[in-house]
XYZ file of C-alpha atoms in Angstrom:
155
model
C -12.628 10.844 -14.512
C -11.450 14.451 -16.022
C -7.666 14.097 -16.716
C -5.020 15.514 -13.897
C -3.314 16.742 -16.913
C -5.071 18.953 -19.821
C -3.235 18.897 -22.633
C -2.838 21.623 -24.771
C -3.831 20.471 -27.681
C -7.266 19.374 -26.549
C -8.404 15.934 -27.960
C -6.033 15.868 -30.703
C -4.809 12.063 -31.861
C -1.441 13.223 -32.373
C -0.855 14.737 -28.913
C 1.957 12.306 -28.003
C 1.287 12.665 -24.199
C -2.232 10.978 -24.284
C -1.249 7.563 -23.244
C 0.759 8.651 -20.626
C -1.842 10.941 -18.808
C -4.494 7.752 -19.502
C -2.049 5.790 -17.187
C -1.122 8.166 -14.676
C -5.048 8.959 -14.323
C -5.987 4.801 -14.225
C -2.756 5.061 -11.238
C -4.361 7.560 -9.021
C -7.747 6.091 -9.672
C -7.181 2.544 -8.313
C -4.787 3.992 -5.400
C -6.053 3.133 -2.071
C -9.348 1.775 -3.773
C -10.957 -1.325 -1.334
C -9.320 0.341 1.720
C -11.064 2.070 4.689
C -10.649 5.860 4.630
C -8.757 5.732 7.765
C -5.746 3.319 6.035
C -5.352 4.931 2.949
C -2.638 7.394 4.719
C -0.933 3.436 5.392
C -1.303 2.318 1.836
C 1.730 1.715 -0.144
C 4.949 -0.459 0.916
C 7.471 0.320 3.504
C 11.043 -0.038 4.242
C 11.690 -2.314 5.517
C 9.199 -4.524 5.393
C 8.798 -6.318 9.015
C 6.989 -9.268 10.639
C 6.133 -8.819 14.521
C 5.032 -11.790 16.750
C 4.711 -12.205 20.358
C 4.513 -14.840 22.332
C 4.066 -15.700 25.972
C 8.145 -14.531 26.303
C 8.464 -12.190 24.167
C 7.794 -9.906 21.179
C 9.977 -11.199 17.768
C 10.612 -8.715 15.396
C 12.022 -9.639 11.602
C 12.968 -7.048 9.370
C 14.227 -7.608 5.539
C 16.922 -5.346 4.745
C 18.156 -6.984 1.582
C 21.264 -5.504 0.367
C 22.062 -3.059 3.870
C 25.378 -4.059 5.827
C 25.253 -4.452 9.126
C 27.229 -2.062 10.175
C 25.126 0.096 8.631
C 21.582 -0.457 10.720
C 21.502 1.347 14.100
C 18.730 -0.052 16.249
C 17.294 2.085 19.177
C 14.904 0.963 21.780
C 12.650 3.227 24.131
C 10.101 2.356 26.392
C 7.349 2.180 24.314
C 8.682 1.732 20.624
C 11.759 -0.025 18.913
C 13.139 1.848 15.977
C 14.861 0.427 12.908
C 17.371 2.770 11.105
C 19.942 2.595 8.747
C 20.996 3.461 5.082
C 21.598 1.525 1.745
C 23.958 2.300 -0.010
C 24.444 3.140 -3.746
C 27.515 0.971 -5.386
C 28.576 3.605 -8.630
C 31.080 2.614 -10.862
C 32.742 4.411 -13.791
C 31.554 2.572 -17.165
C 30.409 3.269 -20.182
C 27.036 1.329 -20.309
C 24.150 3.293 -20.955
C 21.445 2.202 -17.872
C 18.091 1.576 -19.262
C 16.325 1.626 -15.790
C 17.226 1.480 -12.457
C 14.482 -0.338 -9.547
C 16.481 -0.713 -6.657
C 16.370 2.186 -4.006
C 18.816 3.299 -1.843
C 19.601 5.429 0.759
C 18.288 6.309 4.533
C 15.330 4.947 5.826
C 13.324 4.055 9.150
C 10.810 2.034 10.763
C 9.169 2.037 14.015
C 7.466 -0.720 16.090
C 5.263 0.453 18.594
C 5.719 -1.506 21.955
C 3.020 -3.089 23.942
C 4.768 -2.775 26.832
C 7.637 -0.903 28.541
C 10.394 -3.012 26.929
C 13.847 -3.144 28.534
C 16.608 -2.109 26.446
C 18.989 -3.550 27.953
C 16.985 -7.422 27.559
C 16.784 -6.698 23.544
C 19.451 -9.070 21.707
C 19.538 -8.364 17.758
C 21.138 -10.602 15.354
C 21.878 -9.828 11.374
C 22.031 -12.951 8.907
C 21.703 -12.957 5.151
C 20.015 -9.373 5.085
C 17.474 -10.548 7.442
C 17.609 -8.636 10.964
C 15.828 -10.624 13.732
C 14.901 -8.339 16.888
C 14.044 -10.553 20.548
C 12.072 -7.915 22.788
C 11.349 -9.761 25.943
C 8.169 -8.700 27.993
C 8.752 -7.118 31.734
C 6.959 -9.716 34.305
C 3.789 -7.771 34.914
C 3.388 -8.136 30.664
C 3.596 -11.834 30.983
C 0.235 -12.398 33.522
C -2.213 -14.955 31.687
C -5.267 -14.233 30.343
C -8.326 -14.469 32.541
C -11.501 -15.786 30.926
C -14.577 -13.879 31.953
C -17.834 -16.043 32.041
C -20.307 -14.883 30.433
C -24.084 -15.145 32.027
C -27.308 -15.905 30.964
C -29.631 -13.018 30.849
């Protein structure tokens, strides 16, 4: 693939960007590569990263927010979709060390679950341990109706 980013002095061994371009362009090649074209807009991680199961009851949503307070997470429920917000925040101090790199993120973020039901909010019970947020979203009755199996005939 033709570089993202020509360099101005051409194919010169000296230009002192040329590695750096190589892995930016080996980056954007393998981004997304193995996925359908209509999940590549999905690809990448997200905060926070959640699990959803349902069951027969209910719909159990766990959400990792390592390092987030509680106090900091506001959790809002609609009819159709239960959103998880909340911001994580930065802990500066005054030294004198010189930071060689930095890998944790902070600040806002938010995730939203869509329902597969019309959930009510006022059923949802939420409870925050060891930066691990666990969400119960119980179904309405008419959500809850087993499964009918369909024979299937002999042509």
């Amino acid at each position: 693939m033709k570089s993202l980013f020509p360099t101005l002095w051409g194919n010169d061994p000296r230009d002192p960007f040329k590695s750096l371009r190589e892995e930016i362009d080996q980056v954007f090649d393998s981004f997304g590569k193995g996925l359908p074209a209509s999940l590549k807009a999905f690809a990448g991680p997200k905060f926070p990263a959640v699990d959803v199961a349902e069951t027969a009851e209910a719909l159990e949503v766990t959400a990792e927010l390592p390092g987030v307070d509680e106090k900091d997470v506001d959790l809002t429920v609609t009819s159709d979709a239960l959103t998880i917000r909340g911001e994580k925040k930065s802990e500066h101090e005054e030294t004198d060390k010189n930071v060689h790199l930095v890998e944790r993120s902070y600040g806002s973020f938010s995730r939203t679950v869509p329902l597969p039901f019309a959930a009510d909010p006022k059923a949802v019970e939420a409870t925050f341990r060891n930066g691990v947020l666990k969400i119960h979203v119980p179904k309405p009755a008419e959500a809850k109706k087993p499964v009918e199996k369909i024979a299937i005939k002999t042509a």
